[in-house]
Coordinates of C-alpha atoms and ligand atoms in Angstrom, one line a residue:
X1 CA -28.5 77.7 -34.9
X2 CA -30.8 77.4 -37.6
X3 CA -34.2 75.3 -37.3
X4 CA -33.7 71.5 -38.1
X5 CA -35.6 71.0 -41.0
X6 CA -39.1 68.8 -40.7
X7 CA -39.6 65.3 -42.2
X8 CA -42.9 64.4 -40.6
X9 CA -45.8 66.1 -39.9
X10 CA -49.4 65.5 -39.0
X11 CA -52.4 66.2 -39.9
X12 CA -56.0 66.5 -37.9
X13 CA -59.5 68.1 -37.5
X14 CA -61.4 68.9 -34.6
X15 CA -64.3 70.7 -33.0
X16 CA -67.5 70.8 -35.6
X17 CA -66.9 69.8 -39.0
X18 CA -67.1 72.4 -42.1
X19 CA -67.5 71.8 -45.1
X20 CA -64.2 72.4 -47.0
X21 CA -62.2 70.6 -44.1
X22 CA -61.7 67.6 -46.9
X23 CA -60.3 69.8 -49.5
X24 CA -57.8 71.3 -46.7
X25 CA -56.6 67.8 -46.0
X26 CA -55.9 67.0 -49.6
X27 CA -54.4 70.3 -49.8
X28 CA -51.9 69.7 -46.9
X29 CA -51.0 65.7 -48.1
X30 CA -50.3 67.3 -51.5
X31 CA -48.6 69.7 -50.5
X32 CA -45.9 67.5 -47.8
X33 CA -45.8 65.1 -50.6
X34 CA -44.6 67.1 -53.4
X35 CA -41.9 68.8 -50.7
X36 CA -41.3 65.1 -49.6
X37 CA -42.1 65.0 -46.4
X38 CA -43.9 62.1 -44.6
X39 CA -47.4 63.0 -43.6
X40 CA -49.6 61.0 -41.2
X41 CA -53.4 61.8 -40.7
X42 CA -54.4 62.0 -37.1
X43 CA -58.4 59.8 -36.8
X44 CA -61.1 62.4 -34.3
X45 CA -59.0 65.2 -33.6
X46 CA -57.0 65.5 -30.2
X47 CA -58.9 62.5 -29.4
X48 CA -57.6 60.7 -31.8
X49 CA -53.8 61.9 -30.6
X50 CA -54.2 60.1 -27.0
X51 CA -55.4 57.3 -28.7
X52 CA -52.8 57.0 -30.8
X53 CA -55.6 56.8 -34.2
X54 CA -52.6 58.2 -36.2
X55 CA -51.7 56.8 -40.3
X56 CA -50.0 57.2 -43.0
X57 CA -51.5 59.3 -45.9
X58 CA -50.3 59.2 -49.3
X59 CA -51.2 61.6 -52.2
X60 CA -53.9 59.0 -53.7
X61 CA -55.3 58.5 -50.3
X62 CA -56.8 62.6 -50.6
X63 CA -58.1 61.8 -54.3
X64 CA -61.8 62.2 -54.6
X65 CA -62.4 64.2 -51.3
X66 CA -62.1 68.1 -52.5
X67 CA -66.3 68.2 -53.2
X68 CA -67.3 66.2 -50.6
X69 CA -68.6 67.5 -46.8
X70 CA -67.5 66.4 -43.5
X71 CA -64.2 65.1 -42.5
X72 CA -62.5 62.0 -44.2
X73 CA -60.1 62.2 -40.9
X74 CA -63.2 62.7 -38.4
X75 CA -63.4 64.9 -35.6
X76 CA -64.5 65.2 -31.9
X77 CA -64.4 67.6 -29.3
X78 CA -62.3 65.5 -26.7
X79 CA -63.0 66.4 -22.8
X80 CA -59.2 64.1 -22.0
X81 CA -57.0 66.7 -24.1
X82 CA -57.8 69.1 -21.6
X83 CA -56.1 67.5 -18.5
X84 CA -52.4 67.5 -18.3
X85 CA -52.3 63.9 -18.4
X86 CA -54.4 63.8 -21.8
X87 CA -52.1 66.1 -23.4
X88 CA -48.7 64.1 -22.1
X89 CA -50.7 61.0 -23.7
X90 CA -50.8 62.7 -27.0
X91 CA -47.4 63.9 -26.9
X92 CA -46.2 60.6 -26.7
X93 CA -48.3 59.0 -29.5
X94 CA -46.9 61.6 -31.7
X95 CA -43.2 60.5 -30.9
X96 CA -43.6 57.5 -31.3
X97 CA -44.8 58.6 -35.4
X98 CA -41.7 61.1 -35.0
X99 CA -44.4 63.5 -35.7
X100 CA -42.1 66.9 -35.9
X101 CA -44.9 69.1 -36.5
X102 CA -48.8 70.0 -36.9
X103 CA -51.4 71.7 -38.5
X104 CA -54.5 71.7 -36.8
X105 CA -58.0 72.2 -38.3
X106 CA -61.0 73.8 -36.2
X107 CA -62.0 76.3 -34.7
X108 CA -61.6 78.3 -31.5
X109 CA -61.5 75.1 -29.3
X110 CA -59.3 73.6 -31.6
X111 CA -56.9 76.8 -31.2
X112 CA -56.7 76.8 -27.8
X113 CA -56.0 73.0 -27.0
X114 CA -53.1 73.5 -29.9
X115 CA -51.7 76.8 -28.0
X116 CA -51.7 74.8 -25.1
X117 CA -49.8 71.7 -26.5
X118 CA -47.2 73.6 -28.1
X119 CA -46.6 75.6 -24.8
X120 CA -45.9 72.7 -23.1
X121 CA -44.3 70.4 -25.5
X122 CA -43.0 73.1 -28.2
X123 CA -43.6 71.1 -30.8
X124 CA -44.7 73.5 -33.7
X125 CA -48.4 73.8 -34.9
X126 CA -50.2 75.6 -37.5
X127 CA -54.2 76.3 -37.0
X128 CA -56.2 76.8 -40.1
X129 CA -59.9 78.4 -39.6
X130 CA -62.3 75.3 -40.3
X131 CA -65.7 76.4 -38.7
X132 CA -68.8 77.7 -40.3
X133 CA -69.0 80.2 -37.4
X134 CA -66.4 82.5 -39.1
X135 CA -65.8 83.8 -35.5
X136 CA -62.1 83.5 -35.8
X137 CA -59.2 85.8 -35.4
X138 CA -56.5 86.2 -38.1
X139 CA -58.8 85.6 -41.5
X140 CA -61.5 87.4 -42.9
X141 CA -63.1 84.1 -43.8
X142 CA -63.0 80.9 -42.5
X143 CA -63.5 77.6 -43.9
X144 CA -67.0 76.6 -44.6
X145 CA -68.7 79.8 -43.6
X146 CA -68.9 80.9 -47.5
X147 CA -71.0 77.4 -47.9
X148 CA -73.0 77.2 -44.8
X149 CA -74.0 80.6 -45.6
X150 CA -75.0 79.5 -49.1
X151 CA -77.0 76.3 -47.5
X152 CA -78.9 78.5 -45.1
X153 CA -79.8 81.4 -48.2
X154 CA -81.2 78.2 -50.4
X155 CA -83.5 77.9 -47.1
X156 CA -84.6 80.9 -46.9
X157 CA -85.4 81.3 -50.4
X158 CA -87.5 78.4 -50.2
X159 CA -89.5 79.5 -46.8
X160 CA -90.3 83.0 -48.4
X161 CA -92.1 81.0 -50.8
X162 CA -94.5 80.1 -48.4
X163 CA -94.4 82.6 -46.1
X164 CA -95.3 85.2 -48.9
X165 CA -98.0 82.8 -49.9
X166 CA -99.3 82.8 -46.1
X167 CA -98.7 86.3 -45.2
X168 CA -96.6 84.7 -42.4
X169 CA -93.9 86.0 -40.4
X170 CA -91.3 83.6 -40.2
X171 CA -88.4 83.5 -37.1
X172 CA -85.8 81.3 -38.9
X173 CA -82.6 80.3 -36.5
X174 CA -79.2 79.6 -37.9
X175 CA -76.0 78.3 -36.1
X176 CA -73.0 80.6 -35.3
X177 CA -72.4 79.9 -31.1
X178 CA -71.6 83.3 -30.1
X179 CA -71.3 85.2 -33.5
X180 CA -73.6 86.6 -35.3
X181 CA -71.5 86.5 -39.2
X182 CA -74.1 83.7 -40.4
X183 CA -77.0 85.8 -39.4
X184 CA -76.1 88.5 -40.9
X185 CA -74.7 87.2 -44.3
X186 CA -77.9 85.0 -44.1
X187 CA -79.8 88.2 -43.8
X188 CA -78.8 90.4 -46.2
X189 CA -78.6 87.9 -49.0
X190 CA -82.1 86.5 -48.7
X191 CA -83.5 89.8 -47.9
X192 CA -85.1 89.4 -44.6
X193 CA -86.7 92.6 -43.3
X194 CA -84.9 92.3 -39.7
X195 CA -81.6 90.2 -38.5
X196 CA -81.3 89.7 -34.4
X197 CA -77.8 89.2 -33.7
X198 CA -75.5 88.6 -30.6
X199 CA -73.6 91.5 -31.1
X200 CA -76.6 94.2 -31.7
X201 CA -78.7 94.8 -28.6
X202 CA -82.3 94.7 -30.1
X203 CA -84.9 94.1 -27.8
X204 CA -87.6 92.2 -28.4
X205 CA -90.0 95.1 -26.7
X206 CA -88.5 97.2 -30.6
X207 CA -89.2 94.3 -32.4
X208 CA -93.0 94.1 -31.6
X209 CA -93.4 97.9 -31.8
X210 CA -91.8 97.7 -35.4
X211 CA -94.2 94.7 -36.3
X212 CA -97.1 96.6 -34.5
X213 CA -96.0 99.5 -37.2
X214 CA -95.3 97.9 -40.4
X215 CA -98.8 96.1 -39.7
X216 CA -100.4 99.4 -39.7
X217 CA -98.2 100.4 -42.5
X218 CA -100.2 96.9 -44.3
X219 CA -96.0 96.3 -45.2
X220 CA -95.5 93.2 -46.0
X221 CA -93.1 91.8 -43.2
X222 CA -92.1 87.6 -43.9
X223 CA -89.1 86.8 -42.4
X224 CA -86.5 87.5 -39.2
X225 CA -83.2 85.8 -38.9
X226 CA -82.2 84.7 -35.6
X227 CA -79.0 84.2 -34.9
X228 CA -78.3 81.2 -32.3
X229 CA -76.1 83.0 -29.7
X230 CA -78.6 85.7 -29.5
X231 CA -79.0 87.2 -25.7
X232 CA -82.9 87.0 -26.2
X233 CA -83.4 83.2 -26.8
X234 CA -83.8 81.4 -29.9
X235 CA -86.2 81.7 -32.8
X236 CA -89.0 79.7 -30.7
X237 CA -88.2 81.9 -27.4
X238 CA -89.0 84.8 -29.3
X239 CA -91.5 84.3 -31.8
X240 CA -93.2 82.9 -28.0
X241 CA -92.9 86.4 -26.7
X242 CA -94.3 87.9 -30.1
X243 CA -97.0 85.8 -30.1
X244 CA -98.3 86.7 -27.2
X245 CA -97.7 90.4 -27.1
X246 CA -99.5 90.9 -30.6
X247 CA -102.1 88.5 -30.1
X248 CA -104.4 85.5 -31.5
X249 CA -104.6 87.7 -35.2
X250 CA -101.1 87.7 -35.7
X251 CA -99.6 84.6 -37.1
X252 CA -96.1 83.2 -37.4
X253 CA -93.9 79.7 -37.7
X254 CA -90.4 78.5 -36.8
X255 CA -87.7 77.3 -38.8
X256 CA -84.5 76.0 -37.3
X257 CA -82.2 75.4 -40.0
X258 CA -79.8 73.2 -37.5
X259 CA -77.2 70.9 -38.6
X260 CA -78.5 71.2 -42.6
X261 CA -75.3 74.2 -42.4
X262 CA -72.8 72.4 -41.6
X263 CA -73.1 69.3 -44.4
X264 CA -73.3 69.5 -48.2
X265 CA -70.3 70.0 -51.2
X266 CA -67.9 73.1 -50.1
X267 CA -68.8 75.8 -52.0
X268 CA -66.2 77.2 -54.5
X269 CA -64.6 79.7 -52.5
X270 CA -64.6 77.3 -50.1
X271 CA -62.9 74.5 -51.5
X272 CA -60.2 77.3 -53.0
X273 CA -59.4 78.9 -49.7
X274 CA -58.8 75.6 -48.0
X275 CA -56.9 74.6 -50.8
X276 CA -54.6 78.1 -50.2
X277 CA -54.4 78.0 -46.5
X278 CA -53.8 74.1 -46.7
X279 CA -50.7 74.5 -48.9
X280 CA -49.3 77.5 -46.6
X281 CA -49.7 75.3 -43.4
X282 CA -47.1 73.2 -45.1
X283 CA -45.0 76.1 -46.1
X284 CA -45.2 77.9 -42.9
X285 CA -44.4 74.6 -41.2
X286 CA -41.3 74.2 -43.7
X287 CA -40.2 77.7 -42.9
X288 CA -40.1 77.0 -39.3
X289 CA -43.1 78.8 -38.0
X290 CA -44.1 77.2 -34.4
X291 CA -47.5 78.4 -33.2
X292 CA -49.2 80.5 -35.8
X293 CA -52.7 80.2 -37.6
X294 CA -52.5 80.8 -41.5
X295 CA -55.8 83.0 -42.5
X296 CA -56.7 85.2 -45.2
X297 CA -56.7 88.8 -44.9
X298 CA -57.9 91.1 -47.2
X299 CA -57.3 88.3 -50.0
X300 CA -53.8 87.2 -48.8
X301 CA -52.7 84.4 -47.1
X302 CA -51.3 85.7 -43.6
X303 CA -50.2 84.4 -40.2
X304 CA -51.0 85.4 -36.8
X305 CA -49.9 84.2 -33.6
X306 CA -52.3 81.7 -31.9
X307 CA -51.8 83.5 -28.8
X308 CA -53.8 86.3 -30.0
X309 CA -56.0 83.9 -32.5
X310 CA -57.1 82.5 -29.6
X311 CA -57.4 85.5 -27.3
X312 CA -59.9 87.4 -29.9
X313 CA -62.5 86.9 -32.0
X314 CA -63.5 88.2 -35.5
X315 CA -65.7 91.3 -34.7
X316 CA -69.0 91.8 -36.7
X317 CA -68.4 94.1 -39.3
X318 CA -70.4 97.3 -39.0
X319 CA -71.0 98.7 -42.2
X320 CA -72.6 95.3 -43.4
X321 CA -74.9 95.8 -40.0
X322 CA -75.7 99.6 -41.1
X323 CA -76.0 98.0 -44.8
X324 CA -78.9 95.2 -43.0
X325 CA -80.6 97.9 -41.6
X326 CA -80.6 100.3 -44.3
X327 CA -81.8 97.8 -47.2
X328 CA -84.4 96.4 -45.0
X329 CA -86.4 99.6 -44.5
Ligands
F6P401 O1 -69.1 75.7 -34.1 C1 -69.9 75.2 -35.1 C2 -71.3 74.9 -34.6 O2 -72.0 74.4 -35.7 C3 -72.0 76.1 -34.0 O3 -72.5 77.0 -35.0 C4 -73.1 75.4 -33.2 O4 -73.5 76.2 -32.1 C5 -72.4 74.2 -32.7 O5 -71.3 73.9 -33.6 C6 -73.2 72.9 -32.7 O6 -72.5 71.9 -32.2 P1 -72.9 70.4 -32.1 O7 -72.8 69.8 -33.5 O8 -72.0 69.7 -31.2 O9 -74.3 70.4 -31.7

């Protein structure tokens, strides 16, 4: 028996906000509108759902969002949605809409909670990729990596300024939980002469012989991107244990770039793949996909199970690791 066909779907985001999020809202409203369907944004994420935080949107109701940061819907990361009881909540708020179907916008905790819920309710769900972490499985890219990235480059560029006038050494930190992409896009496009990543196993006993070299070598050596999720300990951890190894002569500062990644206008790649993987939520919903994620892979829009999605991760690419290392020399 074929699918019945959809007449109402919803809409939410969840799990830290990305900027680019907005413009895969609009893309989604516009894209139920034109194919008439009735869509209804969901307010803070899951949370939100057990609420019952649920409205109407209406093509006019996404104008003047596609440039802007953040989350006109909101978003939380909601503790209740992971208890049975939460979830039954939110399955009834959303019948009470007649809400047929879902796409979900997050990340990884956002997957899982939205694998759970159709396991237990079937109702069907599409995940797009909205984290700057770009640690998710199924695109090459996800949404708001390409501007946080951008954000934390403008940083840089702006501490090697003073850290060339210094002769400092600088240990900047950027965000990515457990993956090491922001680091290492961070890296090579401001230049830094060394990137310390979750996924690399740098020690920091290597690091201090290589500054104890390139000091001797008189090389000028300004600036080290720590990635967050590091095994070593953040950029104050280990400019601590560089300090005191290299002693009183040696000098060095701490930037934390922090939650300056995750605001700001969505870049234009950005704003264009949310706008893509928005409008084949809709269309993958329409075509009666039930638990997928829409990503893009290798410039194409494609769709994975959220099983898998959520049982792997998007593995550091190599070659721009060999590439870090090799231009940094
Ligand atoms: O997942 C996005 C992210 O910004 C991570 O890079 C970071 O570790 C975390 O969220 C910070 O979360 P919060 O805003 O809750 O402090």
């Amino acid at each position: 028996m074929a699918d019945k066909i959809i007449k109402k779907i919803g809409v939410f985001t969840s799990g830290g906000d990305a900027p680019g999020m907005n413009a895969a809202i609009r893309s989604v409203v516009r894209t139920a509108s034109y194919h008439d369907l009735h869509i209804f944004g969901i307010q803070r994420g899951y949370h939100g759902m057990i609420e019952g935080d649920i409205d109407r949107l209406e093509r006019k109701d996404v104008g003047n969002i596609i440039h802007r940061g953040g989350t006109m819907l909101k978003t939380a990361r909601s503790k209740e949605f992971m208890t049975k009881e939460g979830r039954q909540q939110a399955y009834e708020n959303l019948m009470a809409y007649e809400i047929e179907g879902l796409v979900a916008i997050g990340g990884n905790g956002t997957y899982m909670g939205a694998n759970v819920f159709f396991e237990e309710f079937g109702i069907p769900i599409v995940g797009l990729p909205g984290t700057i972490d770009n640690d998710i499985f199924g695109t090459d890219f996800s949404i708001g990596f390409d501007t946080s990235v951008n954000t934390a480059i403008d940083a840089v560029d702006k501490i090697r300024d003073t850290a060339d006038s210094h002769n400092r050494l600088f240990f900047i930190e950027v965000m990515g939980r457990h993956s090491g992409y922001i680091a290492l896009y961070t890296g090579i496009g401001s230049g830094a002469e060394n990137i310390i990543l979750p996924e690399t196993k740098k020690s920091i006993d290597l690091l201090i012989q290589q500054l104890k070299m390139e000091g001797r070598r008189k090389k000028l050596f300004n600036l080290i991107i720590v990635a967050e999720g590091n095994k070593n300990g953040g950029a104050m951890e280990i400019s601590k244990q560089v300090n005191e190894a290299l002693g009183e002569d040696f000098e060095s500062r701490v930037a934390i770039i922090g939650h300056l990644q995750r605001g700001g206008s969505p870049t234009g790649f950005d704003r264009v793949l949310a706008s893509r993987l928005g409008n084949s939520a809709v269309l993958g919903l329409l075509e009666g996909r039930k638990n997928v994620a829409a990503g893009l892979i290798a410039g194409q829009v494609v769709f994975t199970d959220l099983k898998d999605a959520v049982s792997r991760k998007n593995s550091l690419d190599n070659q721009l690791v060999n590439l870090a290392e090799m231009l940094a020399m």
